Each structure stands twice: as structure tokens, then as C-alpha cells.
Amino acid sequence: MLPKPTASPYAAVFIDFENVYYFLKNHFHDPPDLNDICLDIIRTLREQLSAKGLDSLISYAYADFERLATAPQGALYLMGVSTRNVLGTDHKNAADMQLCIDALEVMYTRPDIGTFVLVAGDRDYIPVLQHLRRQARQVLVAGFRESVSGDLLQNIGSAQFIDARDLLAPERVEQLEKRRTDRQRTLEESRRLREQGMAGVPSAAALAARADSAGEVAAVPLPKVAPVPSASAPRPVLPVPARPFVSRDEVSEFAPVRRLATDTERRTLAFMLAEFQKLEAKQQRRVTELWLGPFMRLLTDELPELPDYERRDQLNKLRDAGTIRIEKREGEPHPFSVIVVNYSHPDVQELHPGEE
């Protein structure tokens, strides 16, 4: 349900078309009617705004349209939506900045517009949303819940959020979800078959651990691994303290083992184990701990749909389930915390079979 409109009956709609397009493409495995789905969302949104007494005087859609497989500009034009072609990059959606500039320009030049609707979900929009609200404008955010930043949703409030699923016909949503389920089942079966074929092959961490125990770290070659991302990659390689200092009193035991309860907990654990593997590949030795602070910054990009406090709570849940423990280290100039993984935990062994 849309909230009641402000005193002004006029609205401006700003659509991060790339955000909607690529979410549908990736989340639902490139549905064949992708262009029609995007247009249906925009059309229904404008109809619902009109039904609530909001006249969308301004409607802009932003994308590097030349890079899209479809050509929606003509259809958008016929709907009364002006397109803004922006040059994108492989690492950042350039539509974000242009959208924010246009939203601020409209706010300052069109005092008759009382409602701003953003079809977007990145946390980068938080400053412009806050500014619009400070200027007594009503702000609504529309998007798929999975692609909307939890921090942004917490900031704007759930009452001002419009779920894009509610802008699609129920049968269309059912078709998309069935497509996703079928593809996920196929991918899971392929993964299971690969793991069965790799049964008995030790992992890089296991080989390194055996070499450490035999005092032959330099003599044991590790399996080939993917190249480490360059400095320009979006995710930096986490640092590891060369000589951590810890007293016996500071070392805690793992909590009693229990299985992880949610997919989000398993996603967090899988991402954590992947960061361990990146470090092992770079340093060609077993890595036993991960700095907590830098990892939490990377987790922001991995789980953008969660607000900050929920991302932190995922680590508490992993710790309570006995998959990890968090230890304090003395360092210069300040103490720091590290993550230690329980490789005997059943969820850890399932996500990374062969670890010892």
C-alpha cells in the first residue's frame, strides 16, 4: 500500500533502470521477457501513484542503454518516461550520480513537486534521500527487497517502501520464482556431482596443514588457484597480522556445535571461508585467522540487503553455532579482533569438503 500523498499532488519518478534490469537478469537467470517485466513494473508504479492522487509530472529512467541486450527507450518514451543514457563501468553504476544530480535539481527548481519516488536500492542514495526529506518532501523507494540496501530501508522506513513484486501480476511472479527454483536445483545438482568427483582430493588448506606439521612448508606445492584480484578489483585482499600476540587467557573455545539455521548464515560463512581461501592462495600457506574489521567492510558488499546491525548479528549467530570464535589480539597502535574458524563444524565441512 502506498502512503497518503502530501499536500502537493505532483510527483517526480527517478528510475535506476540498470538496477532493476540487472537484478531481474541475475536473480531470475535471464528471463526471456526481461524487457517486458521492467516496463510492467514502471507502468504499474505510475498507475498506482495516479490512483493515490499523485500526478507524475517528471519521470526519468537511467542506464547505459547501449550495453543492455534489449532496447527499451522507445517503449519508455511512449509511457511518458524520459531516458537518460549514462556511460557505465564494470565496477560502478554511473546512473547513481546522474540520478542524484537530477533529483536535487528538480527539488530546487520545482517547489510544486511534493513527492519524489526512487526506483533504486543502493545505500549510496541515503544522503540525497535524507536531504529531500529535510526539505519537507515525501520520499518513496521502490525495488525488489533482495536488491534494496538494508541500511537504506532502515533509513527511509518500511512504510515508504514499495516492493516491486507487488507491481507485477501474481502469475508473472510465480513464473519467475519457478524459473529461479528450477535453475537453482540444476546448479545444486551440478555442484553435488562435482564434489563427488573431487572426493578424496585434499584442499589447499589441508595440504598446507600437513606440510606445516612435517616442517616442509616450502617443499609442498599447492594446487593451482585462481589469480588474486588486482589492486583495481572491487574487493581488496584482507591483511593478516604477521606476528599476532595473544595470551592463553585470551583464547576462547568454540561454542557447542549446532547446525546453521538460515540461508543468510550459510551465505555469511561461505563468504568468510572464501576470504580465507583468497589469503591462502596469495600467501601459499595455511591462514588460521582473519581480521574482523576489514572483513565486516567486505561483508557490506556481500550482504547489502541487510542493515549494519543485522550483518554484525550474523557473526554472533555463527559464533553461537560453534562455527567460529572471535579473539582479541594486542597490536600497534591499537588492539584488534580476529576470526578463527572451526573446521570440524559440519556446515564448514559441507561448504568446503576436504578441510582439516
mmCIF file of C-alpha atoms in Angstrom:
data_model
loop_
_atom_site.group_PDB
_atom_site.id
_atom_site.type_symbol
_atom_site.label_atom_id
_atom_site.label_comp_id
_atom_site.label_asym_id
_atom_site.label_seq_id
_atom_site.Cartn_x
_atom_site.Cartn_y
_atom_site.Cartn_z
ATOM 1 C CA MET A 1 0.000 0.000 0.000
ATOM 2 C CA LEU A 2 1.246 3.467 -0.852
ATOM 3 C CA PRO A 3 1.244 6.068 1.936
ATOM 4 C CA LYS A 4 -1.080 9.042 1.734
ATOM 5 C CA PRO A 5 0.189 11.756 -0.605
ATOM 6 C CA THR A 6 1.450 15.094 0.657
ATOM 7 C CA ALA A 7 -0.446 18.333 0.067
ATOM 8 C CA SER A 8 1.179 18.635 -3.362
ATOM 9 C CA PRO A 9 -0.435 16.374 -5.980
ATOM 10 C CA TYR A 10 2.696 16.270 -8.147
ATOM 11 C CA ALA A 11 5.446 13.654 -8.130
ATOM 12 C CA ALA A 12 8.805 13.066 -9.785
ATOM 13 C CA VAL A 13 9.881 9.496 -10.518
ATOM 14 C CA PHE A 14 13.564 8.582 -10.905
ATOM 15 C CA ILE A 15 14.230 5.051 -12.167
ATOM 16 C CA ASP A 16 17.628 3.379 -11.876
ATOM 17 C CA PHE A 17 16.780 1.170 -14.838
ATOM 18 C CA GLU A 18 20.074 -0.709 -14.643
ATOM 19 C CA ASN A 19 19.357 -1.668 -11.036
ATOM 20 C CA VAL A 20 16.018 -3.230 -11.964
ATOM 21 C CA TYR A 21 17.269 -4.762 -15.208
ATOM 22 C CA TYR A 22 20.352 -6.489 -13.813
ATOM 23 C CA PHE A 23 18.603 -7.687 -10.673
ATOM 24 C CA LEU A 24 15.974 -9.451 -12.772
ATOM 25 C CA LYS A 25 18.630 -10.772 -15.144
ATOM 26 C CA ASN A 26 20.851 -12.200 -12.402
ATOM 27 C CA HIS A 27 18.325 -13.215 -9.754
ATOM 28 C CA PHE A 28 15.911 -14.948 -12.108
ATOM 29 C CA HIS A 29 18.555 -16.256 -14.515
ATOM 30 C CA ASP A 30 17.929 -14.040 -17.527
ATOM 31 C CA PRO A 31 14.178 -14.491 -18.159
ATOM 32 C CA PRO A 32 13.270 -14.274 -21.859
ATOM 33 C CA ASP A 33 10.717 -11.464 -21.341
ATOM 34 C CA LEU A 34 13.107 -9.336 -19.270
ATOM 35 C CA ASN A 35 12.304 -6.087 -21.096
ATOM 36 C CA ASP A 36 8.549 -6.522 -20.655
ATOM 37 C CA ILE A 37 8.949 -7.199 -16.923
ATOM 38 C CA CYS A 38 10.890 -3.970 -16.406
ATOM 39 C CA LEU A 39 8.283 -1.978 -18.323
ATOM 40 C CA ASP A 40 5.405 -3.603 -16.418
ATOM 41 C CA ILE A 41 6.971 -2.544 -13.107
ATOM 42 C CA ILE A 42 7.271 1.082 -14.222
ATOM 43 C CA ARG A 43 3.801 1.160 -15.786
ATOM 44 C CA THR A 44 2.108 -0.295 -12.689
ATOM 45 C CA LEU A 45 4.022 2.046 -10.372
ATOM 46 C CA ARG A 46 2.807 5.097 -12.290
ATOM 47 C CA GLU A 47 -0.750 3.738 -12.274
ATOM 48 C CA GLN A 48 -0.668 3.213 -8.511
ATOM 49 C CA LEU A 49 0.689 6.709 -7.948
ATOM 50 C CA SER A 50 -2.101 8.098 -10.110
ATOM 51 C CA ALA A 51 -4.695 6.116 -8.165
ATOM 52 C CA LYS A 52 -3.420 7.769 -4.982
ATOM 53 C CA GLY A 53 -3.796 11.233 -6.478
ATOM 54 C CA LEU A 54 -0.150 11.733 -7.455
ATOM 55 C CA ASP A 55 0.476 13.069 -10.960
ATOM 56 C CA SER A 56 3.940 12.003 -12.198
ATOM 57 C CA LEU A 57 4.914 15.232 -13.915
ATOM 58 C CA ILE A 58 8.535 14.123 -14.262
ATOM 59 C CA SER A 59 9.729 10.570 -14.978
ATOM 60 C CA TYR A 60 13.355 9.763 -15.782
ATOM 61 C CA ALA A 61 14.998 6.379 -16.425
ATOM 62 C CA TYR A 62 18.792 5.989 -16.161
ATOM 63 C CA ALA A 63 21.028 3.363 -17.776
ATOM 64 C CA ASP A 64 23.855 2.767 -20.188
ATOM 65 C CA PHE A 65 21.198 1.681 -22.652
ATOM 66 C CA GLU A 66 23.735 0.757 -25.330
ATOM 67 C CA ARG A 67 25.007 -2.048 -23.092
ATOM 68 C CA LEU A 68 21.584 -3.574 -22.481
ATOM 69 C CA ALA A 69 20.568 -6.553 -24.566
ATOM 70 C CA THR A 70 17.123 -5.012 -25.064
ATOM 71 C CA ALA A 71 16.233 -1.576 -26.450
ATOM 72 C CA PRO A 72 13.553 -0.147 -24.121
ATOM 73 C CA GLN A 73 13.949 3.562 -24.935
ATOM 74 C CA GLY A 74 11.082 3.634 -27.432
ATOM 75 C CA ALA A 75 8.659 1.882 -25.091
ATOM 76 C CA LEU A 76 9.683 4.140 -22.200
ATOM 77 C CA TYR A 77 9.118 7.225 -24.351
ATOM 78 C CA LEU A 78 5.600 6.077 -25.241
ATOM 79 C CA MET A 79 4.911 5.665 -21.495
ATOM 80 C CA GLY A 80 5.980 9.257 -20.870
ATOM 81 C CA VAL A 81 9.342 8.348 -19.330
ATOM 82 C CA SER A 82 12.402 10.307 -20.499
ATOM 83 C CA THR A 83 15.580 8.263 -20.788
ATOM 84 C CA ARG A 84 18.978 9.406 -19.528
ATOM 85 C CA ASN A 85 21.787 7.497 -21.233
ATOM 86 C CA VAL A 86 24.810 7.368 -18.929
ATOM 87 C CA LEU A 87 28.134 5.679 -19.550
ATOM 88 C CA GLY A 88 28.608 2.811 -17.125
ATOM 89 C CA THR A 89 31.693 0.934 -15.967
ATOM 90 C CA ASP A 90 32.364 -2.629 -14.918
ATOM 91 C CA HIS A 91 32.609 -1.641 -11.273
ATOM 92 C CA LYS A 92 30.096 1.153 -10.677
ATOM 93 C CA ASN A 93 26.682 2.073 -11.942
ATOM 94 C CA ALA A 94 27.182 5.612 -13.286
ATOM 95 C CA ALA A 95 23.410 6.168 -13.192
ATOM 96 C CA ASP A 96 23.630 6.735 -9.428
ATOM 97 C CA MET A 97 25.365 10.095 -9.669
ATOM 98 C CA GLN A 98 23.258 11.460 -12.528
ATOM 99 C CA LEU A 99 20.054 10.421 -10.781
ATOM 100 C CA CYS A 100 21.079 12.222 -7.586
ATOM 101 C CA ILE A 101 22.025 15.368 -9.504
ATOM 102 C CA ASP A 102 18.687 15.427 -11.329
ATOM 103 C CA ALA A 103 16.718 14.785 -8.136
ATOM 104 C CA LEU A 104 18.384 17.730 -6.392
ATOM 105 C CA GLU A 105 17.882 19.965 -9.434
ATOM 106 C CA VAL A 106 14.170 19.162 -9.501
ATOM 107 C CA MET A 107 13.900 19.810 -5.765
ATOM 108 C CA TYR A 108 15.450 23.279 -6.074
ATOM 109 C CA THR A 109 13.738 24.338 -9.314
ATOM 110 C CA ARG A 110 10.286 22.744 -8.887
ATOM 111 C CA PRO A 111 8.834 23.628 -5.483
ATOM 112 C CA ASP A 112 5.454 22.371 -6.722
ATOM 113 C CA ILE A 113 6.737 18.750 -6.676
ATOM 114 C CA GLY A 114 5.996 17.306 -3.262
ATOM 115 C CA THR A 115 6.772 13.601 -3.747
ATOM 116 C CA PHE A 116 9.981 12.020 -5.017
ATOM 117 C CA VAL A 117 9.904 8.345 -5.993
ATOM 118 C CA LEU A 118 13.197 6.491 -6.460
ATOM 119 C CA VAL A 119 13.132 3.102 -8.150
ATOM 120 C CA ALA A 120 16.513 2.121 -6.755
ATOM 121 C CA GLY A 121 18.084 0.429 -3.768
ATOM 122 C CA ASP A 122 21.776 1.258 -3.329
ATOM 123 C CA ARG A 123 22.903 2.663 0.017
ATOM 124 C CA ASP A 124 24.651 5.434 -1.969
ATOM 125 C CA TYR A 125 21.258 7.124 -2.257
ATOM 126 C CA ILE A 126 20.918 7.643 1.504
ATOM 127 C CA PRO A 127 22.412 11.191 1.540
ATOM 128 C CA VAL A 128 20.131 12.508 -1.224
ATOM 129 C CA LEU A 129 17.078 10.864 0.377
ATOM 130 C CA GLN A 130 17.889 12.478 3.707
ATOM 131 C CA HIS A 131 18.324 15.860 2.028
ATOM 132 C CA LEU A 132 14.986 15.584 0.235
ATOM 133 C CA ARG A 133 13.233 14.738 3.485
ATOM 134 C CA ARG A 134 14.871 17.655 5.280
ATOM 135 C CA GLN A 135 13.327 19.866 2.590
ATOM 136 C CA ALA A 136 9.871 18.545 3.593
ATOM 137 C CA ARG A 137 9.500 16.343 0.510
ATOM 138 C CA GLN A 138 7.824 12.961 0.708
ATOM 139 C CA VAL A 139 10.235 10.259 -0.470
ATOM 140 C CA LEU A 140 9.240 6.773 -1.618
ATOM 141 C CA VAL A 141 11.578 3.952 -2.620
ATOM 142 C CA ALA A 142 10.537 1.109 -4.931
ATOM 143 C CA GLY A 143 12.517 -2.021 -5.722
ATOM 144 C CA PHE A 144 12.942 -5.718 -5.135
ATOM 145 C CA ARG A 145 13.542 -6.380 -1.462
ATOM 146 C CA GLU A 146 16.622 -8.506 -2.175
ATOM 147 C CA SER A 147 18.282 -5.664 -4.088
ATOM 148 C CA VAL A 148 17.456 -2.843 -1.679
ATOM 149 C CA SER A 149 20.111 -1.967 0.884
ATOM 150 C CA GLY A 150 19.019 -2.757 4.414
ATOM 151 C CA ASP A 151 20.647 0.473 5.574
ATOM 152 C CA LEU A 152 18.605 2.461 3.058
ATOM 153 C CA LEU A 153 15.380 0.702 4.051
ATOM 154 C CA GLN A 154 16.076 1.319 7.732
ATOM 155 C CA ASN A 155 16.684 4.982 6.961
ATOM 156 C CA ILE A 156 13.597 5.550 4.827
ATOM 157 C CA GLY A 157 11.214 3.388 6.860
ATOM 158 C CA SER A 158 9.254 0.352 5.713
ATOM 159 C CA ALA A 159 6.071 2.410 5.272
ATOM 160 C CA GLN A 160 7.768 4.359 2.475
ATOM 161 C CA PHE A 161 8.948 1.243 0.630
ATOM 162 C CA ILE A 162 7.130 -0.263 -2.364
ATOM 163 C CA ASP A 163 8.016 -3.878 -3.131
ATOM 164 C CA ALA A 164 8.458 -4.353 -6.877
ATOM 165 C CA ARG A 165 6.901 -7.811 -6.610
ATOM 166 C CA ASP A 166 3.616 -6.093 -5.770
ATOM 167 C CA LEU A 167 3.921 -4.203 -9.062
ATOM 168 C CA LEU A 168 3.842 -7.425 -11.080
ATOM 169 C CA ALA A 169 0.918 -9.738 -11.764
ATOM 170 C CA PRO A 170 0.880 -12.746 -9.367
ATOM 171 C CA GLU A 171 1.197 -15.211 -12.246
ATOM 172 C CA ARG A 172 4.284 -13.356 -13.510
ATOM 173 C CA VAL A 173 5.900 -13.553 -10.067
ATOM 174 C CA GLU A 174 5.046 -17.252 -9.882
ATOM 175 C CA GLN A 175 6.718 -17.872 -13.251
ATOM 176 C CA LEU A 176 9.848 -16.007 -12.190
ATOM 177 C CA GLU A 177 10.119 -17.843 -8.886
ATOM 178 C CA LYS A 178 9.624 -21.208 -10.606
ATOM 179 C CA ARG A 179 12.360 -20.345 -13.093
ATOM 180 C CA ARG A 180 14.727 -19.420 -10.263
ATOM 181 C CA THR A 181 13.911 -22.588 -8.301
ATOM 182 C CA ASP A 182 14.439 -24.826 -11.328
ATOM 183 C CA ARG A 183 17.785 -23.196 -12.182
ATOM 184 C CA GLN A 184 18.946 -23.353 -8.561
ATOM 185 C CA ARG A 185 18.075 -27.035 -8.414
ATOM 186 C CA THR A 186 20.070 -27.663 -11.594
ATOM 187 C CA LEU A 187 23.076 -25.744 -10.273
ATOM 188 C CA GLU A 188 22.935 -27.563 -6.946
ATOM 189 C CA GLU A 189 22.860 -30.925 -8.689
ATOM 190 C CA SER A 190 25.865 -29.924 -10.801
ATOM 191 C CA ARG A 191 27.747 -28.814 -7.689
ATOM 192 C CA ARG A 192 26.961 -32.091 -5.940
ATOM 193 C CA LEU A 193 28.235 -34.111 -8.884
ATOM 194 C CA ARG A 194 31.447 -32.067 -8.999
ATOM 195 C CA GLU A 195 32.031 -32.611 -5.300
ATOM 196 C CA GLN A 196 31.511 -36.342 -5.707
ATOM 197 C CA GLY A 197 34.067 -36.344 -8.494
ATOM 198 C CA MET A 198 36.534 -34.462 -6.274
ATOM 199 C CA ALA A 199 36.053 -36.739 -3.263
ATOM 200 C CA GLY A 200 39.362 -37.635 -1.720
ATOM 201 C CA VAL A 201 41.264 -34.711 -3.257
ATOM 202 C CA PRO A 202 42.756 -32.640 -0.397
ATOM 203 C CA SER A 203 42.243 -28.890 -0.345
ATOM 204 C CA ALA A 204 44.973 -26.292 -0.394
ATOM 205 C CA ALA A 205 44.499 -25.649 3.316
ATOM 206 C CA ALA A 206 44.720 -29.351 4.121
ATOM 207 C CA LEU A 207 47.958 -29.758 2.140
ATOM 208 C CA ALA A 208 49.460 -26.731 3.830
ATOM 209 C CA ALA A 209 48.489 -28.024 7.269
ATOM 210 C CA ARG A 210 50.189 -31.376 6.580
ATOM 211 C CA ALA A 211 53.273 -29.560 5.342
ATOM 212 C CA ASP A 212 53.362 -27.415 8.490
ATOM 213 C CA SER A 213 53.238 -30.481 10.708
ATOM 214 C CA ALA A 214 56.108 -32.067 8.763
ATOM 215 C CA GLY A 215 58.186 -28.897 8.673
ATOM 216 C CA GLU A 216 58.158 -28.826 4.880
ATOM 217 C CA VAL A 217 56.159 -25.743 4.018
ATOM 218 C CA ALA A 218 58.391 -24.698 1.142
ATOM 219 C CA ALA A 219 58.687 -28.192 -0.311
ATOM 220 C CA VAL A 220 54.964 -28.926 -0.703
ATOM 221 C CA PRO A 221 53.413 -27.369 -3.825
ATOM 222 C CA LEU A 222 49.853 -26.156 -3.506
ATOM 223 C CA PRO A 223 47.183 -26.829 -6.128
ATOM 224 C CA LYS A 224 46.702 -24.216 -8.802
ATOM 225 C CA VAL A 225 44.323 -21.483 -7.757
ATOM 226 C CA ALA A 226 42.644 -18.607 -9.498
ATOM 227 C CA PRO A 227 44.767 -15.462 -9.744
ATOM 228 C CA VAL A 228 44.387 -12.980 -6.942
ATOM 229 C CA PRO A 229 42.381 -9.871 -7.949
ATOM 230 C CA SER A 230 44.454 -6.835 -8.863
ATOM 231 C CA ALA A 231 44.524 -3.630 -6.884
ATOM 232 C CA SER A 232 41.730 -2.282 -9.057
ATOM 233 C CA ALA A 233 39.355 -5.101 -8.142
ATOM 234 C CA PRO A 234 36.328 -4.060 -6.047
ATOM 235 C CA ARG A 235 37.254 -6.307 -3.136
ATOM 236 C CA PRO A 236 40.712 -5.891 -1.596
ATOM 237 C CA VAL A 237 42.687 -8.763 -0.140
ATOM 238 C CA LEU A 238 42.414 -8.721 3.619
ATOM 239 C CA PRO A 239 45.619 -8.215 5.618
ATOM 240 C CA VAL A 240 46.765 -10.831 8.115
ATOM 241 C CA PRO A 241 48.879 -9.925 11.136
ATOM 242 C CA ALA A 242 52.400 -11.233 10.621
ATOM 243 C CA ARG A 243 53.003 -11.924 14.313
ATOM 244 C CA PRO A 244 49.840 -11.886 16.381
ATOM 245 C CA PHE A 245 50.343 -11.672 20.124
ATOM 246 C CA VAL A 246 47.824 -13.489 22.295
ATOM 247 C CA SER A 247 47.970 -14.871 25.793
ATOM 248 C CA ARG A 248 46.432 -18.196 26.748
ATOM 249 C CA ASP A 249 43.811 -16.398 28.830
ATOM 250 C CA GLU A 250 42.563 -14.561 25.750
ATOM 251 C CA VAL A 251 41.958 -17.714 23.663
ATOM 252 C CA SER A 252 38.363 -18.886 23.924
ATOM 253 C CA GLU A 253 36.852 -22.213 22.964
ATOM 254 C CA PHE A 254 34.243 -22.721 20.256
ATOM 255 C CA ALA A 255 30.617 -22.729 21.389
ATOM 256 C CA PRO A 256 28.750 -26.077 21.369
ATOM 257 C CA VAL A 257 28.166 -27.162 17.769
ATOM 258 C CA ARG A 258 24.752 -26.753 16.196
ATOM 259 C CA ARG A 259 23.725 -26.524 12.554
ATOM 260 C CA LEU A 260 23.174 -23.119 10.986
ATOM 261 C CA ALA A 261 19.509 -22.192 10.828
ATOM 262 C CA THR A 262 19.181 -19.828 7.852
ATOM 263 C CA ASP A 263 20.468 -19.353 4.318
ATOM 264 C CA THR A 264 21.860 -15.952 5.309
ATOM 265 C CA GLU A 265 24.028 -17.553 7.998
ATOM 266 C CA ARG A 266 25.333 -20.045 5.445
ATOM 267 C CA ARG A 267 26.000 -17.229 2.928
ATOM 268 C CA THR A 268 27.990 -15.372 5.569
ATOM 269 C CA LEU A 269 30.001 -18.466 6.420
ATOM 270 C CA ALA A 270 30.628 -19.318 2.756
ATOM 271 C CA PHE A 271 31.842 -15.775 2.071
ATOM 272 C CA MET A 272 34.118 -15.929 5.109
ATOM 273 C CA LEU A 273 35.652 -19.228 4.004
ATOM 274 C CA ALA A 274 36.186 -17.794 0.523
ATOM 275 C CA GLU A 275 38.163 -14.896 2.055
ATOM 276 C CA PHE A 276 40.304 -17.415 3.932
ATOM 277 C CA GLN A 277 40.998 -19.231 0.671
ATOM 278 C CA LYS A 278 41.991 -15.998 -1.081
ATOM 279 C CA LEU A 279 44.581 -15.336 1.592
ATOM 280 C CA GLU A 280 45.887 -18.900 1.427
ATOM 281 C CA ALA A 281 46.221 -18.615 -2.336
ATOM 282 C CA LYS A 282 48.128 -15.349 -2.021
ATOM 283 C CA GLN A 283 50.438 -16.397 0.803
ATOM 284 C CA GLN A 284 50.858 -20.052 -0.218
ATOM 285 C CA ARG A 285 50.372 -21.235 3.327
ATOM 286 C CA ARG A 286 47.563 -22.030 5.679
ATOM 287 C CA VAL A 287 45.847 -18.992 7.184
ATOM 288 C CA THR A 288 44.334 -19.525 10.611
ATOM 289 C CA GLU A 289 42.648 -16.195 11.261
ATOM 290 C CA LEU A 290 41.012 -13.225 9.547
ATOM 291 C CA TRP A 291 40.933 -9.614 10.690
ATOM 292 C CA LEU A 292 37.411 -8.763 11.820
ATOM 293 C CA GLY A 293 37.261 -5.067 10.869
ATOM 294 C CA PRO A 294 38.217 -5.369 7.189
ATOM 295 C CA PHE A 295 36.025 -8.465 6.826
ATOM 296 C CA MET A 296 32.967 -6.548 8.064
ATOM 297 C CA ARG A 297 33.585 -3.883 5.422
ATOM 298 C CA LEU A 298 33.640 -6.574 2.705
ATOM 299 C CA LEU A 299 30.504 -8.155 4.153
ATOM 300 C CA THR A 300 28.682 -4.874 3.497
ATOM 301 C CA ASP A 301 29.014 -5.516 -0.254
ATOM 302 C CA GLU A 302 28.226 -9.232 0.067
ATOM 303 C CA LEU A 303 25.009 -8.710 2.082
ATOM 304 C CA PRO A 304 23.838 -5.233 1.041
ATOM 305 C CA GLU A 305 20.202 -6.122 1.695
ATOM 306 C CA LEU A 306 20.871 -6.206 5.457
ATOM 307 C CA PRO A 307 21.336 -3.160 7.685
ATOM 308 C CA ASP A 308 24.637 -2.916 9.521
ATOM 309 C CA TYR A 309 23.376 -4.294 12.829
ATOM 310 C CA GLU A 310 21.950 -7.405 11.132
ATOM 311 C CA ARG A 311 25.253 -8.067 9.334
ATOM 312 C CA ARG A 312 27.008 -7.948 12.689
ATOM 313 C CA ASP A 313 24.369 -10.238 14.133
ATOM 314 C CA GLN A 314 25.246 -12.860 11.504
ATOM 315 C CA LEU A 315 28.698 -13.204 13.093
ATOM 316 C CA ASN A 316 27.108 -13.567 16.515
ATOM 317 C CA LYS A 317 24.956 -16.379 15.153
ATOM 318 C CA LEU A 318 27.979 -18.105 13.587
ATOM 319 C CA ARG A 319 29.813 -17.816 16.881
ATOM 320 C CA ASP A 320 26.851 -19.152 18.884
ATOM 321 C CA ALA A 321 26.598 -22.105 16.474
ATOM 322 C CA GLY A 322 30.234 -23.009 17.088
ATOM 323 C CA THR A 323 31.415 -22.333 13.526
ATOM 324 C CA ILE A 324 33.778 -19.519 14.537
ATOM 325 C CA ARG A 325 35.209 -17.741 17.522
ATOM 326 C CA ILE A 326 36.402 -14.156 17.805
ATOM 327 C CA GLU A 327 39.635 -13.414 19.653
ATOM 328 C CA LYS A 328 41.388 -10.239 20.759
ATOM 329 C CA ARG A 329 44.964 -9.506 19.711
ATOM 330 C CA GLU A 330 47.418 -6.949 21.055
ATOM 331 C CA GLY A 331 48.764 -4.799 18.237
ATOM 332 C CA GLU A 332 50.278 -1.451 17.374
ATOM 333 C CA PRO A 333 48.894 1.122 17.663
ATOM 334 C CA HIS A 334 45.645 -0.494 18.843
ATOM 335 C CA PRO A 335 44.345 -3.957 19.739
ATOM 336 C CA PHE A 336 42.281 -5.727 17.079
ATOM 337 C CA SER A 337 39.971 -8.724 16.723
ATOM 338 C CA VAL A 338 40.330 -11.776 14.502
ATOM 339 C CA ILE A 339 38.023 -14.564 13.310
ATOM 340 C CA VAL A 340 39.048 -18.197 13.842
ATOM 341 C CA VAL A 341 37.114 -20.947 12.008
ATOM 342 C CA ASN A 342 36.116 -24.323 13.452
ATOM 343 C CA TYR A 343 36.992 -26.626 10.546
ATOM 344 C CA SER A 344 35.401 -29.624 12.279
ATOM 345 C CA HIS A 345 31.957 -27.985 12.214
ATOM 346 C CA PRO A 346 29.572 -29.856 9.863
ATOM 347 C CA ASP A 347 28.480 -26.700 7.994
ATOM 348 C CA VAL A 348 32.106 -25.717 7.405
ATOM 349 C CA GLN A 349 32.876 -29.207 6.109
ATOM 350 C CA GLU A 350 29.861 -29.121 3.784
ATOM 351 C CA LEU A 351 30.818 -25.760 2.309
ATOM 352 C CA HIS A 352 34.491 -26.711 1.987
ATOM 353 C CA PRO A 353 34.849 -30.517 1.928
ATOM 354 C CA GLY A 354 38.388 -31.730 2.497
ATOM 355 C CA GLU A 355 39.329 -29.127 5.119
ATOM 356 C CA GLU A 356 41.087 -30.473 8.136
#
